Short mmCIF file of C-alpha atoms in Angstrom, two decimals:
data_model
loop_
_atom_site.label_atom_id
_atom_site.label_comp_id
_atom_site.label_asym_id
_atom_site.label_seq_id
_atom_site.Cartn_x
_atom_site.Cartn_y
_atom_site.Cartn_z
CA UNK A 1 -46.50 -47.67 -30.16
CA UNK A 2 -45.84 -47.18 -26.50
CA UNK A 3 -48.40 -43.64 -25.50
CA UNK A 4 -51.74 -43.09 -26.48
CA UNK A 5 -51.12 -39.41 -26.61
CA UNK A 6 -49.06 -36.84 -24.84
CA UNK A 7 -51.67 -36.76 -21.35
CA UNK A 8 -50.77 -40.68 -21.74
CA UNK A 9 -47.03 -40.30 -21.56
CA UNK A 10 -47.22 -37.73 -19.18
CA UNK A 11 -48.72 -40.37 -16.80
CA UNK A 12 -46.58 -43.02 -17.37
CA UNK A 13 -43.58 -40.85 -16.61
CA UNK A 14 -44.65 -39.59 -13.78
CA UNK A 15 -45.15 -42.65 -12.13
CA UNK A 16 -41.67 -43.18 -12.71
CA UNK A 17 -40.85 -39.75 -11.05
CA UNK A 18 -42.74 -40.80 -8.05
CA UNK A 19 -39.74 -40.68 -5.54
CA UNK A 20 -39.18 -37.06 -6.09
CA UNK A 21 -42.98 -35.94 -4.93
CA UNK A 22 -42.72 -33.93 -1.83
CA UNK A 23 -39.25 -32.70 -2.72
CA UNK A 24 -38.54 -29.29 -4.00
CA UNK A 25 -39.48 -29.79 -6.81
CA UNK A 26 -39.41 -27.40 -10.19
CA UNK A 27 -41.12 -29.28 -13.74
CA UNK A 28 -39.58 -27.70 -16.93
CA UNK A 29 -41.26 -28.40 -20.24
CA UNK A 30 -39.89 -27.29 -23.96
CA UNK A 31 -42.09 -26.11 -25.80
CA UNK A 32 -44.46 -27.04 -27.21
CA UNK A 33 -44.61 -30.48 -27.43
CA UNK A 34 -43.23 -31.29 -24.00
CA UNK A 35 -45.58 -28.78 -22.21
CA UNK A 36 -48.25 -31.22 -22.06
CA UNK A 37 -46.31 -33.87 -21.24
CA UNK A 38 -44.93 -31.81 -18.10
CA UNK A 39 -48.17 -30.40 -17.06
CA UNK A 40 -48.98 -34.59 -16.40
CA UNK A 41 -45.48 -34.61 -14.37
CA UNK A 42 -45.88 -31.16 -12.51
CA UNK A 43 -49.94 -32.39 -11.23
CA UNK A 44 -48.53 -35.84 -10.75
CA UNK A 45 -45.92 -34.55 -8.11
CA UNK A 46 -47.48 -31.28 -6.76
CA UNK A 47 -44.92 -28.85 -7.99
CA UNK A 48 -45.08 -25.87 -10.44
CA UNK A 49 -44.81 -26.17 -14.16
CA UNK A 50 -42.62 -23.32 -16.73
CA UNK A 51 -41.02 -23.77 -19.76
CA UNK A 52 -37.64 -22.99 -20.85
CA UNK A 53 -37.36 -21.78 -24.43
CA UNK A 54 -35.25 -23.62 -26.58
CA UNK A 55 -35.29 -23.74 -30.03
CA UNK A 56 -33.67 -26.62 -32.78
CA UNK A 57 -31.20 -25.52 -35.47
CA UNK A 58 -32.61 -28.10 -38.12
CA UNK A 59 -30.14 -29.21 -41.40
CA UNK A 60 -31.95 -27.04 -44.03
CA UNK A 61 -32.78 -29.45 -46.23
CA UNK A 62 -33.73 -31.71 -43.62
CA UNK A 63 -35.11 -29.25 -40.52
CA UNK A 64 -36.40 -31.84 -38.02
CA UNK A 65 -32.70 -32.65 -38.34
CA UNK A 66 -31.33 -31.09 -35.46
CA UNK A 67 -27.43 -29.54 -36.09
CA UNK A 68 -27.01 -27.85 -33.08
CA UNK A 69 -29.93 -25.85 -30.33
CA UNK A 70 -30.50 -22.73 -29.24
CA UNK A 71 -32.25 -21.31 -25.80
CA UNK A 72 -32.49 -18.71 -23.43
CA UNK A 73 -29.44 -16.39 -21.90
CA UNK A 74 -27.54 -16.49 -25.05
CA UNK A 75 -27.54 -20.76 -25.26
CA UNK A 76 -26.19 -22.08 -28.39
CA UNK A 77 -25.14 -25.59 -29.15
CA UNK A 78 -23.48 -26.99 -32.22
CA UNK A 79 -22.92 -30.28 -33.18
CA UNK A 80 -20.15 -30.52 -35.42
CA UNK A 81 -19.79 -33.64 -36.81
CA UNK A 82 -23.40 -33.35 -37.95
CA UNK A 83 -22.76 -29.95 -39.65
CA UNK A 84 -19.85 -31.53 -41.54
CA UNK A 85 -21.31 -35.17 -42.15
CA UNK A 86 -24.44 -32.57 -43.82
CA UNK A 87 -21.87 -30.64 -45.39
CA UNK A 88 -23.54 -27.41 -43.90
CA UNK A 89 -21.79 -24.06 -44.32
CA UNK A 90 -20.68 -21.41 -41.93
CA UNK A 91 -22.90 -19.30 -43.55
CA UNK A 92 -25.83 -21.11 -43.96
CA UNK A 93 -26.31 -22.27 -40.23
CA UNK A 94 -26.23 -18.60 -39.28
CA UNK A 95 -29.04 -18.03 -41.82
CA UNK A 96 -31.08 -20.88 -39.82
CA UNK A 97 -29.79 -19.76 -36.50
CA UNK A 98 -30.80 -16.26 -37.19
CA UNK A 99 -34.42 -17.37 -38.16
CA UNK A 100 -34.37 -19.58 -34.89
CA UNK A 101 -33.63 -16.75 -32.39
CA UNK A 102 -36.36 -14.62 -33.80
CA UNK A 103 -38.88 -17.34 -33.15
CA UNK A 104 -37.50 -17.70 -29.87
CA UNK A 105 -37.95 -14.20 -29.31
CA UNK A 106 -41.54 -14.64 -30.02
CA UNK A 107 -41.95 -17.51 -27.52
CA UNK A 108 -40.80 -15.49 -25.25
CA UNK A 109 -43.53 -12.84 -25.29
CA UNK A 110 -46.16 -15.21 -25.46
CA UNK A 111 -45.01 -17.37 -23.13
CA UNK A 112 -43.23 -15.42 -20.67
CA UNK A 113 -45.44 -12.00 -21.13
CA UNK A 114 -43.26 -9.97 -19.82
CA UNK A 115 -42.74 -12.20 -16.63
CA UNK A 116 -39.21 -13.90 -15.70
CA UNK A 117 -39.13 -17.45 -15.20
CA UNK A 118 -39.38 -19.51 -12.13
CA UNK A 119 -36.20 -19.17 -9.16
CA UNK A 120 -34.41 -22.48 -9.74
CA UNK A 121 -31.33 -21.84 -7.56
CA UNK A 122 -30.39 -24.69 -5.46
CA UNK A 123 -33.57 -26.76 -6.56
CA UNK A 124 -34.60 -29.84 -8.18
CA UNK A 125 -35.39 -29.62 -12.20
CA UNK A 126 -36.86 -31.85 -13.39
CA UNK A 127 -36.76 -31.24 -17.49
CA UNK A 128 -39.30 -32.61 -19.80
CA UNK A 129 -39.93 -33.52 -23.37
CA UNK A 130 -42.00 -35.19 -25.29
CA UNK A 131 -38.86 -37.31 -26.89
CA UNK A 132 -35.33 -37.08 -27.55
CA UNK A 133 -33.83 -37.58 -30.86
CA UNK A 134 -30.55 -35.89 -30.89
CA UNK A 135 -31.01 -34.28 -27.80
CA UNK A 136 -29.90 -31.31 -29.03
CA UNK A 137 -32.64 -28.90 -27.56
CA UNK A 138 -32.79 -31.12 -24.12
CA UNK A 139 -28.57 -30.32 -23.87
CA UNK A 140 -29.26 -26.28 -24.43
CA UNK A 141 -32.48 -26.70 -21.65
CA UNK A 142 -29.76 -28.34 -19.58
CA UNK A 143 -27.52 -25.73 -19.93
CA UNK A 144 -29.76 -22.97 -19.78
CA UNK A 145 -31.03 -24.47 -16.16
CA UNK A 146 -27.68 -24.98 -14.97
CA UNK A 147 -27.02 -21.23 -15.00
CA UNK A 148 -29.76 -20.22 -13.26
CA UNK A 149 -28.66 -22.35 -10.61
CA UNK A 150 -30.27 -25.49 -10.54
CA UNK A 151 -28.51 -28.07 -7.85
CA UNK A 152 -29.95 -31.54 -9.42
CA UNK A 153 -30.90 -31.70 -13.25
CA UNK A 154 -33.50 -34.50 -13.71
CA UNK A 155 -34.30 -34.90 -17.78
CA UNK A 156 -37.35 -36.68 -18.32
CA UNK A 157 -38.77 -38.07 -21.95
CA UNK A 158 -41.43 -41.32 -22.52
CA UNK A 159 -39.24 -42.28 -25.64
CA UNK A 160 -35.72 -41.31 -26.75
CA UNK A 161 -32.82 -42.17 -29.03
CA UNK A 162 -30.44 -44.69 -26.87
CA UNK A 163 -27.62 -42.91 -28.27
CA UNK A 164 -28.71 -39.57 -27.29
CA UNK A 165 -30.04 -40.61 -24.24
CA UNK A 166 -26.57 -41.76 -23.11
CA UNK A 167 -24.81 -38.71 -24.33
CA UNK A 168 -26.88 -36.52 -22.16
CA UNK A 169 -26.03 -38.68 -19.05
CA UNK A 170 -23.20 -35.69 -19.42
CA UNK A 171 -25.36 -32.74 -18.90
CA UNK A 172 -28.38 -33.85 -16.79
CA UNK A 173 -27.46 -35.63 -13.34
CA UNK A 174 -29.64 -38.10 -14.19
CA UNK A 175 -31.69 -39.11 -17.38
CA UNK A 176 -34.88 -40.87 -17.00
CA UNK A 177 -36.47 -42.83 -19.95
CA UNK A 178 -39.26 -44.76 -20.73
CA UNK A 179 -38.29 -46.33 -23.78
CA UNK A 180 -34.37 -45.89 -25.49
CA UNK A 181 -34.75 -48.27 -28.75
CA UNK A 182 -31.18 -48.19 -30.70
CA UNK A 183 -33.04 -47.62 -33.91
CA UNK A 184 -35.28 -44.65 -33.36
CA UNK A 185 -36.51 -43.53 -36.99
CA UNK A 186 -39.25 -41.09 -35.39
CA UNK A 187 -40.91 -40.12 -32.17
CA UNK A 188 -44.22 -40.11 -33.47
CA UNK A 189 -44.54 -43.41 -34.37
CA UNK A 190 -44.56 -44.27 -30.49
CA UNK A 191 -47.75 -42.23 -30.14
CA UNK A 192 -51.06 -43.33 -31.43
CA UNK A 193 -51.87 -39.66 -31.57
CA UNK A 194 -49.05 -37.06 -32.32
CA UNK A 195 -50.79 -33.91 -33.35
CA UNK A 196 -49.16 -30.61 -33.26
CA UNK A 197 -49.03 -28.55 -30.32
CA UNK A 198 -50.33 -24.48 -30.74
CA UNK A 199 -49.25 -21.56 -28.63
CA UNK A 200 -52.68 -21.70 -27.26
CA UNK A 201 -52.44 -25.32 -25.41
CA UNK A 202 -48.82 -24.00 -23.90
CA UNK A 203 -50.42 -20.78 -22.87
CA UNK A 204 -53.39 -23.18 -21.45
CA UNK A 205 -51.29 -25.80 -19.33
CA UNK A 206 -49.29 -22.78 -17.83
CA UNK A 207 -52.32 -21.17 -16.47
CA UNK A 208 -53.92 -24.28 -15.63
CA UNK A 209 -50.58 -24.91 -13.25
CA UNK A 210 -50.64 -21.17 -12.01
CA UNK A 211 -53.94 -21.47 -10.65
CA UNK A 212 -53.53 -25.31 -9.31
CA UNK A 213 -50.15 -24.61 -7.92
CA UNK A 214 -51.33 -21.02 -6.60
CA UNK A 215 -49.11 -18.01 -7.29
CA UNK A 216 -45.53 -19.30 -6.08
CA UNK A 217 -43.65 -15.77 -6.16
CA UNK A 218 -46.72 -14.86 -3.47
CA UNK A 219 -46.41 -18.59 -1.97
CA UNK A 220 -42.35 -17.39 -1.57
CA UNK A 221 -43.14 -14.42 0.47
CA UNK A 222 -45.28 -16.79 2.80
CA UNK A 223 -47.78 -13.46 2.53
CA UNK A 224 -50.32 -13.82 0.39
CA UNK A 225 -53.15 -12.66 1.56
CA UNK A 226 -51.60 -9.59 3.25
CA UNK A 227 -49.82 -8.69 -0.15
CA UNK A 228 -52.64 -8.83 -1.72
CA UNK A 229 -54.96 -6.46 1.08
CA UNK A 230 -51.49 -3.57 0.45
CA UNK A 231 -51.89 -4.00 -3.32
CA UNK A 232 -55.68 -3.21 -3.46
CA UNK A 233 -55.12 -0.34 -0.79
CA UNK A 234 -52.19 1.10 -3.27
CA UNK A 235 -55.11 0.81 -6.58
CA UNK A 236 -56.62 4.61 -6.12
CA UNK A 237 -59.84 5.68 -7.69
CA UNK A 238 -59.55 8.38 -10.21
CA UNK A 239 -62.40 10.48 -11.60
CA UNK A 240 -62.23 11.41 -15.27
CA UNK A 241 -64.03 14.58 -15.77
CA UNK A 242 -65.62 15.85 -19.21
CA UNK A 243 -67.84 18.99 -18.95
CA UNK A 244 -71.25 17.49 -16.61
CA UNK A 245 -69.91 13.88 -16.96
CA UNK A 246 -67.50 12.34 -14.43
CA UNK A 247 -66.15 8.60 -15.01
CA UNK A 248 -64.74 6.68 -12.21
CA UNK A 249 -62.06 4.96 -12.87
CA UNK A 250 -58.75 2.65 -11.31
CA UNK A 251 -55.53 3.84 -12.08
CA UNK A 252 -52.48 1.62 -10.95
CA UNK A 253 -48.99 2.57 -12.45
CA UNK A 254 -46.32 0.06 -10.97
CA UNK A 255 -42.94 0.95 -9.56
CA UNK A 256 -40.72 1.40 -12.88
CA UNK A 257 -43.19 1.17 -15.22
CA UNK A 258 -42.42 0.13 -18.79
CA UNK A 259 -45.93 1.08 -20.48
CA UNK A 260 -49.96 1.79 -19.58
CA UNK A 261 -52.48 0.37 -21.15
CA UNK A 262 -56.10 1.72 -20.91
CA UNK A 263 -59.00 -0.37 -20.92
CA UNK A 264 -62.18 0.23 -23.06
CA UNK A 265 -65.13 -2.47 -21.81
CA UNK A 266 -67.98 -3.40 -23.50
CA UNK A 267 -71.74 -2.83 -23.51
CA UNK A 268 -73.51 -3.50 -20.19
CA UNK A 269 -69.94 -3.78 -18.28
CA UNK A 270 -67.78 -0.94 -16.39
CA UNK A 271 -64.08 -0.50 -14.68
CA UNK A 272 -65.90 -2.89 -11.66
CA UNK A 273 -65.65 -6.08 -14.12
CA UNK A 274 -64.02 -8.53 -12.53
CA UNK A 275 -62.50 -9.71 -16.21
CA UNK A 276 -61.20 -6.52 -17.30
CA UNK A 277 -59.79 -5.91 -13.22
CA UNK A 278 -58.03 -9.70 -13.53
CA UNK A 279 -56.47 -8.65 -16.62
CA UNK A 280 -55.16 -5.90 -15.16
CA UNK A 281 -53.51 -7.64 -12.17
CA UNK A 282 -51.96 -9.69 -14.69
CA UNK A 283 -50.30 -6.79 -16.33
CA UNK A 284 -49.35 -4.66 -13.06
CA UNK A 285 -47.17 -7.88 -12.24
CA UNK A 286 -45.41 -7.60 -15.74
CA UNK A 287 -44.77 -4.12 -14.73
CA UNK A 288 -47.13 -2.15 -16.61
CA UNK A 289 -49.95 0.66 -15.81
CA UNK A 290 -53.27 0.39 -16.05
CA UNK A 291 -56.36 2.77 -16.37
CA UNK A 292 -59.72 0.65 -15.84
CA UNK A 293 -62.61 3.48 -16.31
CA UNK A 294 -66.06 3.66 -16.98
CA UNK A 295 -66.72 4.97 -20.83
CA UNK A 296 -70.46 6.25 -19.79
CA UNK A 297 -72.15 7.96 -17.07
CA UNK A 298 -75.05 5.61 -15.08
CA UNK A 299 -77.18 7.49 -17.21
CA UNK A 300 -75.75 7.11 -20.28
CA UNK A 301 -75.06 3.51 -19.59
CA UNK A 302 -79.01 2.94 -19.61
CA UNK A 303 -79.34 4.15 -23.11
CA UNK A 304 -79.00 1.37 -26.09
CA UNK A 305 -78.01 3.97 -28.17
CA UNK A 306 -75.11 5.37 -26.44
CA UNK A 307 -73.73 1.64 -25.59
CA UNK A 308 -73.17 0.81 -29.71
CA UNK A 309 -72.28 4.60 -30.16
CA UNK A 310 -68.70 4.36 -31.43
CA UNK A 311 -68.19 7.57 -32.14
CA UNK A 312 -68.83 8.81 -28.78
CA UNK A 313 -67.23 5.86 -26.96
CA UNK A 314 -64.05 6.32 -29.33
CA UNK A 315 -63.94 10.11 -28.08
CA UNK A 316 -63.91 9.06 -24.35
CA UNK A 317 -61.06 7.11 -24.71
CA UNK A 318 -58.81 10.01 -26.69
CA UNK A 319 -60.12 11.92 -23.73
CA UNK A 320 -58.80 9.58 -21.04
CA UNK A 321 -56.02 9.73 -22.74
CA UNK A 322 -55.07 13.11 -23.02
CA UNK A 323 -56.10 13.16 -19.41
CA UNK A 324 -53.34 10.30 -18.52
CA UNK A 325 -50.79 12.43 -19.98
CA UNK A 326 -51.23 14.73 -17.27
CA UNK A 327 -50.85 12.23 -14.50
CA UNK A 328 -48.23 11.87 -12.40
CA UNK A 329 -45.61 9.05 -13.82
CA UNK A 330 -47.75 8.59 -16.86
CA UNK A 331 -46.62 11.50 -18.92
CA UNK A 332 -44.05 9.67 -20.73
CA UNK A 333 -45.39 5.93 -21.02
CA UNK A 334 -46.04 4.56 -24.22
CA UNK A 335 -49.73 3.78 -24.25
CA UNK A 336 -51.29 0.51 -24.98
CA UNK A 337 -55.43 0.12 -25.88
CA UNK A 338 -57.31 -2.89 -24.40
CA UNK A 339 -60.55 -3.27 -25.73
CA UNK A 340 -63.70 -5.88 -25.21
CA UNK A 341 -67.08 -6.41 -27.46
CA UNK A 342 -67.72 -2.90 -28.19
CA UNK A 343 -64.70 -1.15 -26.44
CA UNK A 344 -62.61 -2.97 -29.19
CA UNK A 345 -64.18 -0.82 -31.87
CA UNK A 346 -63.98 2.29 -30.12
CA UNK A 347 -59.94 1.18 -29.14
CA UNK A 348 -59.41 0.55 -33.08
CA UNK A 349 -61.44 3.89 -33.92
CA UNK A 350 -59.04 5.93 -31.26
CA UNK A 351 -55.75 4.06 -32.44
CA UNK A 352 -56.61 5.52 -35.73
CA UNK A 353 -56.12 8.76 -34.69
CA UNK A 354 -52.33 9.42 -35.28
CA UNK A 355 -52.18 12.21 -32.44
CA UNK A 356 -53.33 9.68 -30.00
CA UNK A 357 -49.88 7.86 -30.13
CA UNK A 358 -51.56 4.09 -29.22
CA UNK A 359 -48.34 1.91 -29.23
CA UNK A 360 -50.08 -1.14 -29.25
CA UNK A 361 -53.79 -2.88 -29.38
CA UNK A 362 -54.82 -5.81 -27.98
CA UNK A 363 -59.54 -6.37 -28.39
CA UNK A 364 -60.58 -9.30 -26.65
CA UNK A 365 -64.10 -11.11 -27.90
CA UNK A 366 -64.26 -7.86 -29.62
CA UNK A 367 -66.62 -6.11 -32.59
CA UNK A 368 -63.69 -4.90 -34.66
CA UNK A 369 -66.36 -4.19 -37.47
CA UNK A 370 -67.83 -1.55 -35.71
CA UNK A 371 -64.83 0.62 -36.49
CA UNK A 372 -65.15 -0.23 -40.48
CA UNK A 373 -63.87 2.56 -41.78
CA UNK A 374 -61.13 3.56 -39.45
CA UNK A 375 -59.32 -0.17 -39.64
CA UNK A 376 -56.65 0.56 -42.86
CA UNK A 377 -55.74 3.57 -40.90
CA UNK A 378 -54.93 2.04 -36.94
CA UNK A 379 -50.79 1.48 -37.20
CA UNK A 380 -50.43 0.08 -33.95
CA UNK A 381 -49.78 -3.52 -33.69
CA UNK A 382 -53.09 -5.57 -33.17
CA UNK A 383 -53.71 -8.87 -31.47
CA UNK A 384 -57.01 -10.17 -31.90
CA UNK A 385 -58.16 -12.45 -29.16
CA UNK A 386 -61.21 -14.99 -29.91
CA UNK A 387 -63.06 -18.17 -28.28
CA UNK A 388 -62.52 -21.14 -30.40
CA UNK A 389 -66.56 -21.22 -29.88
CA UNK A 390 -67.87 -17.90 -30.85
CA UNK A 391 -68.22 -18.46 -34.14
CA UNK A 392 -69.69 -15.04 -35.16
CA UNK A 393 -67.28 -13.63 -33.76
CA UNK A 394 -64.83 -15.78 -35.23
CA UNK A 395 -65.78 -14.32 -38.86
CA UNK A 396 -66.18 -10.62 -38.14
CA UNK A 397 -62.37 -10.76 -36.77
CA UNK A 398 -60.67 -12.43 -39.90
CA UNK A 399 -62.90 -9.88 -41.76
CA UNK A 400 -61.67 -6.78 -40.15
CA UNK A 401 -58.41 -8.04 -40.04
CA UNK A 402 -57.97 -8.34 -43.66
CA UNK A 403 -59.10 -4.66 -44.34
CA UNK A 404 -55.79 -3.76 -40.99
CA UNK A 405 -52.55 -2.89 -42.57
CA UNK A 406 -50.83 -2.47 -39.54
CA UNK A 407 -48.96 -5.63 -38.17
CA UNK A 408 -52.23 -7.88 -36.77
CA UNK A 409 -52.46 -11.85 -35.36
CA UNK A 410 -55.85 -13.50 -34.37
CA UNK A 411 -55.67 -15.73 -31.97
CA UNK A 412 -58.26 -18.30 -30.95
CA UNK A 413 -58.22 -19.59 -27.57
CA UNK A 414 -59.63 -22.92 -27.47
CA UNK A 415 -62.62 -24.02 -25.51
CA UNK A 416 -63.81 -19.91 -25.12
CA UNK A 417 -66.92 -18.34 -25.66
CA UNK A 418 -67.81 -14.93 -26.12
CA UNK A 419 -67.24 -13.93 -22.60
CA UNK A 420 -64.74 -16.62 -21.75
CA UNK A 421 -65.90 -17.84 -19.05
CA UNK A 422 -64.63 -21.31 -19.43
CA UNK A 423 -62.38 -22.54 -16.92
CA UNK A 424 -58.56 -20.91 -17.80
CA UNK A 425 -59.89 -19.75 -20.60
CA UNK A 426 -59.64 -15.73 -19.58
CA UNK A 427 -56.23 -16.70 -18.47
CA UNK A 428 -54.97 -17.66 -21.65
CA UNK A 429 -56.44 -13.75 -22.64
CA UNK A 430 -54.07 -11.88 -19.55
CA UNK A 431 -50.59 -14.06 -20.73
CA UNK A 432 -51.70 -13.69 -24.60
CA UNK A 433 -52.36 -9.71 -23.73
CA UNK A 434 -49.47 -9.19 -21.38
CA UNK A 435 -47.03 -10.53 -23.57
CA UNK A 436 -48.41 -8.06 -26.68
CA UNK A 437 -48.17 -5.34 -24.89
CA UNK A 438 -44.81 -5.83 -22.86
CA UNK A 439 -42.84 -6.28 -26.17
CA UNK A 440 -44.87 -3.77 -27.98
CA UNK A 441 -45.24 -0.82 -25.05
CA UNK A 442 -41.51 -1.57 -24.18
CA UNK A 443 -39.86 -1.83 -27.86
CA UNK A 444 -42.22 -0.73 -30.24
CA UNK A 445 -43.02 2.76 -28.20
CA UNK A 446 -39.01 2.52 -28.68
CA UNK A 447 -39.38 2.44 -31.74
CA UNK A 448 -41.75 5.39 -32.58
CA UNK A 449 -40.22 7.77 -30.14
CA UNK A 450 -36.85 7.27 -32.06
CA UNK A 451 -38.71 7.91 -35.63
CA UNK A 452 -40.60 11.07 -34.03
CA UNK A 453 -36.87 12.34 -33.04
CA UNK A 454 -34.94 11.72 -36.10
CA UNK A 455 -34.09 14.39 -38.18
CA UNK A 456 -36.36 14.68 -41.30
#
């Protein structure tokens, strides 16, 4: 045993990486166990973490076996002595292939959320994982880098096969290991802890980085703050009108817009909350609309009663929608519902509704519950979004979930209360949500417009 965990072999590496700190500088981690180990690296050195997707092709009787990789921009590596030697068929290594890229194509939403990854060209990568056995993942992360233009491929990992570790002397300009024993029967046994690593930890080291690092594409523009001052002056404030009752509202539909999503807070909030208005932002830069309103008048707002009225917060939202349909450059957009603690039930209650065409659903902290009866009927695709530490919660969400037969996941996000307030916490809600709804609003809308159209 050479690491005490993953923070531990982050550490030791990067003291070996020291000579690159100050240099341009780009850390790549492969998910998911060499995310943490990067994050170490990127703080270490002062440069900005991503990931770049890769996935193993594993033997299939023998899957941590690795016959060949797979990884973003149409990667694909085979190892052919290995699929002979394991006798594999044509046939069957497409079957595991195939299974591969769909998983890869749901790291990619979660991960990326709609978002491209970092500019490479002409940099320094520096490419990490949390050990090598065959390599085969670190060679398709190699090659996936190299066509995005990296000058100088760095490949970084605590503890690695020495035979793979020399072969990939040929694909990285330089290969930097801890520890290359001949005889390497299993990377976890130079770990004295080697747990698995969840979507939720990637999603938490990324945002950790983002905020740490700043926001490089604004850092690139050498603009920030004056970016930011157009952007808010380009955010107008709408009024949605219903009979006597007006609701202010923000409205933001970027350039080339591939969905809107509408926003339905919860009791004692508004469309001023500065979580629902940084969850936004985070969706504007993947490129889709928002509508951030208020649900009740002042005076209604002051009345318990109307708060944890469903009903009547449900038939706001169908009315904000129908109203969004008439807006300028939202007419067409597949619409997404984004609901929070009480807004979640009225977002489920709405999505039930077939004629309100909801493409997708994403309640954060939410009281699912509340819209009991309407839950077998909401077809959208739902992701459920909880703190790890809101028990309650916790329970009504699995509950309601198992009476949704629409596609569903419920996510807990580690460390989180009910209101997330925890440090990164509510960031890990904008990349869960972004990615949702920029598959979903892009593909899935797709989907349903091409159903609607076909001929019955």
């Amino acid at each position: 045993m050479f690491f005490v965990d993953r923070q531990d072999a982050g550490e030791q590496l990067a003291a070996r990486l020291e000579y690159l700190h100050g240099l341009d500088v780009v850390v790549v981690g492969l998910p998911r166990g060499g995310v943490p180990v990067a994050a170490e690296v990127a703080e270490a050195l002062g440069a900005p973490l991503d990931v770049c997707l890769v996935r193993k092709v594993g033997v299939p009787f023998q899957p941590e076996l690795a016959m060949g990789a797979i990884g973003e921009d149409g990667v694909r590596i085979v190892h052919h002595e290995l699929v002979r030697a394991a006798r594999v068929s044509e046939r069957e290594f497409a079957q595991v292939e195939q299974s591969e890229r769909a998983a890869l194509e749901r790291m990619l939403r979660w991960y990326r959320g709609g978002s491209g990854p970092l500019d490479v060209r002409g940099r320094t990568v520096i490419v990490v994982d949390d050990g090598l056995a065959t390599g085969a993942t670190a060679q398709a992360a190699c090659t996936v880098l190299r066509r995005r233009g990296a000058s100088r491929i760095v490949l970084a990992v605590p503890v690695g096969a020495a035979e793979a570790v020399e072969r990939l002397r040929g694909f990285a300009d330089e290969v930097v290991c801890a520890h290359a024993p001949r005889d390497l029967s299993a990377i976890s046994l130079h770990y004295a802890r080697f747990q698995p690593v969840s979507d939720g930890q990637v999603i938490e080291c990324l945002e950790h980085a983002a905020k740490r690092f700043g926001d490089v594409a604004a850092a690139e523009t050498a603009a920030t703050s004056f970016a930011g001052a157009r952007r808010a002056a380009r955010v107008p404030e709408v009024e949605i009108t219903l009979g006597q009752i007006h609701l202010p509202g923000r409205l933001e539909i970027p350039e080339n817009a591939r969905g809107i999503v509408v926003f339905a807070h919860g009791a004692g909030s508004s469309h001023t909350s500065p979580r629902n208005r940084f969850v936004a932002g985070q969706l504007n830069r993947a490129r889709l609309g928002t509508l951030v309103f208020d649900l009740l008048s002042a005076e209604e707002a002051a009345d318990r009663q109307a708060v944890f009225d469903i009903d009547l917060l449900a038939e706001r939202l169908a009315h904000a929608m129908r109203w969004l349909r008439e807006q300028p450059g939202a007419a067409r957009l597949p619409i997404g519902l984004f609901g929070a603690s009480t807004g979640a039930a009225a977002a489920l209650q709405a999505a039930a509704d077939p004629d309100t065409e909801v493409a997708a659903l994403v309640c954060r902290g939410g009281r699912p519950d509340l819209a009991g009866p309407y839950l077998p009927a909401v077809s959208a695709p739902t992701l459920l979004i909880v703190g790890s530490h809101d028990h309650a919660a916790i329970d009504l969400n699995r509950r309601a979930q198992g009476r949704m037969r629409c596609e569903s996941r419920l996510v807990l996000v580690a460390g989180a209360g009910h209101l997330f307030e925890e440090p990164h916490t509510l960031g890990v809600v904008a990349r869960l949500a972004r990615g949702w709804f920029a598959y979903h609003l892009q593909f899935g809308g797709l989907e349903r417009r091409m159903a609607a159209a076909a001929p019955r």
